[in-house]
Amino acid sequence: MSDVAERAGVSRALVSIVFRDRPGASDATRARVLAAADELGYTPDSAARLLARGRSRTIGVLTTVGEPFEASLIEGVYAEAGHHGYGVLLSARTPGHDEQTAVDELLAHRCEALVLLGPEAPEAELTALAQRTVLVVVGRGVRGVDSVRTDDEAGLRGLTEHLIAAGHRRITHVDGGPGANAAARRDGYTAAMTAAGLGGQVHVLPGAYDEEAGIAAAHRLLAGGAGGPVLPTAVVAGNDRCAVGLLDTLRRSGVDVPGRMSVAGYNDDRVSRLAHVDLTTVRQDAAALARGAVDAVRARLDDPATEPVDLVLDPHLVVRGSTGPAH
């Protein structure tokens, strides 16, 4: 602003008046200041102006690098936040950049609200964080904290029921590890098997939400027992990435999918819709989850005393070519 003032031959205070569009400068002076700013390539720092008023209008989003479903969520958050005049700042957890560090960086950049996608932190830590800043958790429910999620238990239960209706009895679930939504999905699988009188055939393999977990699970299934592999007729993975690793390994090993074994996932990632993958899965509405998260942020900023929301959306079964009748 000092450079603009010098170029226009006016005081810095007068430049400030022009940029803030306040009374006190003639039309000729305004034109001269704006022309000088244009010549110098000056852009007012809107973030600094907002901070001076105690606002940043920036939503910090925690995500995981390489997670396709979270990429869809981020697209939705950008669209919805932009519609309401908010900016978005991303910070990611990676193997070398843990979740707490990523959150601390968002707070250091003065984000006035945080949206955490699938946070792994214990509930007590998330509750404490919500006392420090406006917080919305996406993908799991946290008592006393604004949350937006899909009914994961219902999603896996419905998917398992679909396979049972197709004649499958030996159904294995490769779970998503220790995460909160992984437990809900595991519970949905177990509930469906038990309700169908198949509680004695519940078989859960420990896994994770990545392709490597699916590959490892496929090798374990193919290894079988001493008398040779006794394969399940269907496998339900914790998410689509795990299912894709499983599917690829089975096919490379000569297992006919879905003729010999059906494979299903969860999330309906873009790759699952490709013709050569054609994965049966459970769709989460990423756009609706993002919209719910931004709405919760806005409501909390408008009224910090409002009761926490726990928005639970319905999942949708998507049947494709990776599953079929049991043989």
C-alpha atoms as one frame of an Amber mdcrd trajectory, in Angstrom:
protein
   0.000   0.000   0.000   2.935   2.335   0.647   4.187   1.686  -2.900   0.749
   2.473  -4.328   0.587   5.670  -2.258   3.994   6.781  -3.540   3.088   5.996
  -7.160  -0.260   7.861  -6.882   1.208  10.788  -4.918  -1.195  10.397  -1.990
  -0.992   9.244   1.630  -1.140   5.594   2.652  -4.289   6.380   4.665  -5.979
   7.629   1.495  -5.021   4.426  -0.315  -6.618   2.467   2.522  -9.812   4.511
   2.186  -9.977   3.742  -1.543  -9.357   0.022  -1.126 -11.957  -0.214   1.619
 -14.379   1.763  -0.556 -14.990   4.266   2.244 -15.958   7.950   1.815 -13.187
  10.568   1.908 -11.572  10.398  -1.534 -12.650  12.188  -4.713 -13.460  10.259
  -7.874 -10.258  11.542  -9.471  -8.167  10.390  -6.518  -9.849   6.989  -6.532
  -9.088   6.584 -10.215  -5.452   7.601  -9.684  -4.996   5.153  -6.766  -6.610
   2.266  -8.623  -4.517   2.981 -11.724  -1.341   2.976  -9.607  -2.378  -0.309
  -8.001  -3.006  -1.821 -11.406   0.396  -0.692 -12.680   2.125  -2.243  -9.657
   0.075  -5.463  -9.765  -1.146  -4.852  -6.220  -3.885  -7.136  -4.832  -5.483
  -6.350  -1.452  -4.877  -9.083   1.145  -8.439 -10.170   1.858  -7.276 -12.771
   4.398  -5.505 -10.103   6.445  -8.575  -7.882   6.329 -10.781 -10.716   7.572
  -8.358 -11.544  10.383  -8.390  -7.896  11.438 -12.141  -8.344  11.976 -11.610
 -11.568  13.918 -12.670 -13.818  11.009 -10.762 -15.863   8.467 -13.742 -17.425
   6.642 -11.472 -20.413   6.016 -12.414 -24.011   6.692  -9.507 -26.335   7.371
  -9.975 -29.873   6.065  -8.013 -32.916   7.227  -7.702 -35.636   4.595  -5.675
 -38.735   3.743  -3.373 -38.720   0.734  -4.397 -41.315  -1.838  -7.910 -41.934
  -0.509 -10.316 -41.716  -3.502 -13.522 -41.312  -1.517 -12.086 -38.438   0.490
 -11.113 -36.762  -2.785 -14.805 -36.806  -3.712 -15.671 -35.346  -0.314 -13.143
 -32.539  -0.801 -14.664 -31.641  -4.166 -18.009 -31.291  -2.425 -16.583 -29.231
   0.449 -14.917 -26.810  -1.986 -18.159 -26.351  -3.921 -20.358 -25.907  -0.861
 -17.912 -23.689   1.044 -17.362 -21.475  -1.982 -21.105 -21.087  -2.412 -21.254
 -19.560   1.078 -18.136 -17.405   0.730 -15.682 -19.614   2.587 -12.204 -20.662
   1.503 -10.792 -24.141   2.080  -7.327 -25.079   3.328  -6.187 -28.714   3.167
  -3.790 -30.601   5.397  -3.097 -34.302   4.949  -1.976 -37.198   7.058   0.621
 -39.464   5.468   2.898 -42.178   6.870   5.418 -39.455   7.702   2.971 -36.691
   8.668   0.645 -37.726  11.468  -2.918 -36.592  12.106  -2.131 -34.362  15.086
   0.539 -32.485  13.137  -1.864 -31.959  10.245  -4.540 -30.587  12.594  -2.052
 -28.302  14.368  -1.020 -26.840  11.003  -4.629 -26.003  10.157  -5.061 -24.253
  13.498  -1.785 -22.371  13.000  -3.158 -20.983   9.736  -6.098 -19.537  11.692
  -8.824 -21.645  10.130 -11.992 -20.702  11.962 -13.442 -24.198  11.624 -12.119
 -27.705  11.020 -13.688 -30.542   9.032 -11.932 -33.829   9.744 -12.457 -36.599
   7.184 -12.304 -39.999   8.874 -10.186 -38.922  11.864  -8.404 -41.708  13.735
  -7.935 -39.803  17.016  -9.648 -41.176  20.155 -13.046 -39.725  20.973 -11.703
 -37.879  24.040  -9.164 -36.001  21.900 -11.816 -34.979  19.380 -14.096 -33.792
  22.184 -11.253 -31.697  23.603 -10.492 -30.253  20.152 -14.145 -29.236  19.774
 -13.724 -27.097  22.921 -10.939 -25.148  21.187 -12.458 -24.584  17.751 -15.488
 -25.255  15.595 -15.180 -28.909  14.613 -17.131 -31.253  12.338 -16.226 -34.930
  12.025 -17.094 -36.732   8.795 -17.307 -40.518   8.688 -17.905 -41.364  12.344
 -20.106 -40.283  15.204 -18.518 -38.570  18.203 -20.622 -37.733  21.250 -20.896
 -33.996  21.834 -19.260 -33.116  18.498 -20.964 -32.176  15.236 -20.796 -35.288
  13.025 -21.841 -36.220   9.503 -21.727 -39.849   8.399 -23.277 -42.685   6.475
 -25.022 -45.514   8.333 -22.110 -47.905   7.760 -23.625 -50.718   9.780 -26.763
 -50.651   7.639 -24.631 -50.483   4.483 -22.648 -53.643   5.225 -25.718 -55.397
   6.572 -27.633 -54.696   3.357 -24.711 -55.805   1.191 -24.315 -59.052   3.144
 -28.062 -59.702   2.992 -27.902 -59.262  -0.789 -25.224 -61.978  -1.013 -27.164
 -64.296   1.295 -30.246 -63.841  -0.895 -28.081 -64.898  -3.874 -27.393 -68.211
  -2.144 -24.060 -67.466  -0.475 -23.402 -69.046   2.903 -19.599 -68.938   3.209
 -19.086 -65.174   3.239 -15.836 -63.674   4.529 -15.430 -60.058   5.611 -12.028
 -58.355   5.242 -12.385 -55.506   7.702 -10.923 -52.011   7.761  -8.767 -52.293
  10.870  -9.281 -50.379  14.134 -11.179 -47.369  12.738 -14.597 -46.472  14.150
 -16.452 -46.912  10.882 -14.633 -50.209  10.299 -16.210 -51.505  13.508 -19.658
 -50.397  12.333 -19.203 -52.172   9.009 -17.973 -55.295  10.762 -21.037 -55.190
  13.021 -23.315 -54.914   9.998 -21.771 -58.001   8.402 -22.027 -59.997  11.648
 -25.636 -58.913  12.234 -26.719 -60.033   8.756 -24.982 -63.397   9.071 -26.452
 -64.001  12.530 -29.975 -63.015  11.487 -29.772 -65.514   8.612 -28.771 -68.331
  10.967 -25.160 -68.214   9.743 -23.578 -66.967  12.966 -21.392 -70.053  13.117
 -19.918 -69.179   9.722 -18.918 -65.619  10.538 -15.358 -65.201   9.271 -13.544
 -61.867   9.646 -10.036 -61.345   8.309  -8.113 -58.350   9.730  -7.433 -55.815
   7.018  -7.124 -52.116   6.243  -8.475 -49.543   3.800  -5.888 -50.054   1.060
  -5.039 -52.335  -1.838  -2.224 -54.072   0.040  -4.709 -55.353   2.638  -6.846
 -56.846  -0.126  -3.835 -58.521  -1.725  -2.774 -59.991   1.620  -6.316 -61.237
   2.328  -6.505 -62.920  -1.080  -3.241 -64.765  -0.445  -4.488 -65.924   2.959
  -7.729 -67.219   1.456  -5.910 -69.004  -1.368  -3.487 -70.644   1.062  -6.394
 -72.367   2.834  -5.750 -75.358   5.071  -3.542 -78.425   4.805  -6.048 -80.168
   2.534  -5.999 -77.365   0.000  -7.834 -74.057  -0.251 -11.432 -74.037   0.949
 -12.554 -70.739  -0.473 -15.579 -68.741   0.611 -18.147 -68.168  -2.105 -18.154
 -64.429  -1.409 -15.877 -61.821   0.172 -16.981 -58.394   1.414 -14.109 -55.928
   1.778 -14.072 -52.959   4.154 -13.773 -50.498   1.275 -13.310 -50.423  -2.497
  -9.522 -50.058  -2.405  -9.227 -53.260  -0.402 -11.749 -54.967  -2.698  -9.784
 -53.981  -5.818  -6.567 -55.483  -4.404  -8.461 -58.628  -3.526 -10.180 -58.830
  -6.912  -6.988 -58.363  -8.892  -5.078 -60.993  -6.902  -7.854 -63.570  -7.200
  -8.140 -63.118 -10.951  -4.369 -63.298 -11.434  -4.443 -66.555  -9.449  -7.026
 -68.054 -11.792 -10.082 -67.657  -9.555 -13.208 -66.898 -11.593 -14.920 -63.794
 -10.220 -17.872 -63.952  -9.805 -18.248 -67.538 -11.031 -16.174 -69.088  -8.245
 -16.193 -66.221  -5.782 -18.123 -62.966  -5.538 -16.271 -59.837  -4.370 -17.819
 -56.627  -3.047 -16.551 -53.370  -1.542 -17.770 -50.131   0.046 -17.731 -46.435
  -1.024 -18.349 -46.641  -4.800 -15.021 -45.050  -5.745 -14.561 -44.005  -9.376
 -12.315 -46.989 -10.124 -15.105 -49.341  -9.056 -17.221 -48.158 -11.975 -14.623
 -49.027 -14.627 -15.715 -51.825 -16.939 -12.836 -54.169 -16.075 -13.457 -53.709
 -12.329 -17.284 -53.513 -12.282 -17.392 -53.777  -8.497 -20.529 -54.373  -6.461
 -20.338 -51.885  -3.611 -22.191 -49.545  -1.263 -22.472 -45.929  -2.357 -22.049
 -43.070   0.058 -23.416 -39.717  -1.065 -20.221 -37.640  -0.999 -21.954 -34.434
  -2.086 -24.580 -34.730   0.666 -21.929 -35.495   3.293 -19.922 -32.436   2.220
 -23.017 -30.260   2.237 -23.932 -31.487   5.717 -20.418 -30.772   6.991 -20.378
 -27.176   5.703 -23.923 -26.596   6.983 -22.827 -27.800  10.424 -19.833 -25.438
  10.342 -22.035 -22.471   9.447 -24.598 -23.324  12.120 -21.923 -23.644  14.806
 -20.260 -20.351  13.810 -23.630 -18.595  13.889 -24.574 -20.040  17.283 -21.796
 -21.669  19.339 -24.381 -22.826  21.905 -26.471 -24.856  19.468 -26.879 -28.570
  20.204 -24.387 -30.831  18.364 -25.806 -32.545  15.291 -25.234 -36.146  14.230
 -26.404 -36.317  10.629 -26.689 -39.937   9.468 -27.306 -40.579   5.766 -28.636
 -43.736   4.163 -26.254 -45.919   2.123 -27.209 -47.304  -1.302 -26.413 -50.782
  -2.603 -24.898 -50.793  -6.106 -24.920 -54.231  -7.752 -22.407 -54.791 -10.551
 -20.649 -57.680 -12.232 -18.214 -58.695  -9.464 -20.987 -60.557  -7.620 -23.407
 -63.258  -8.705 -25.279 -66.347  -7.471 -23.436 -68.881  -5.323 -22.341 -72.053
  -7.109
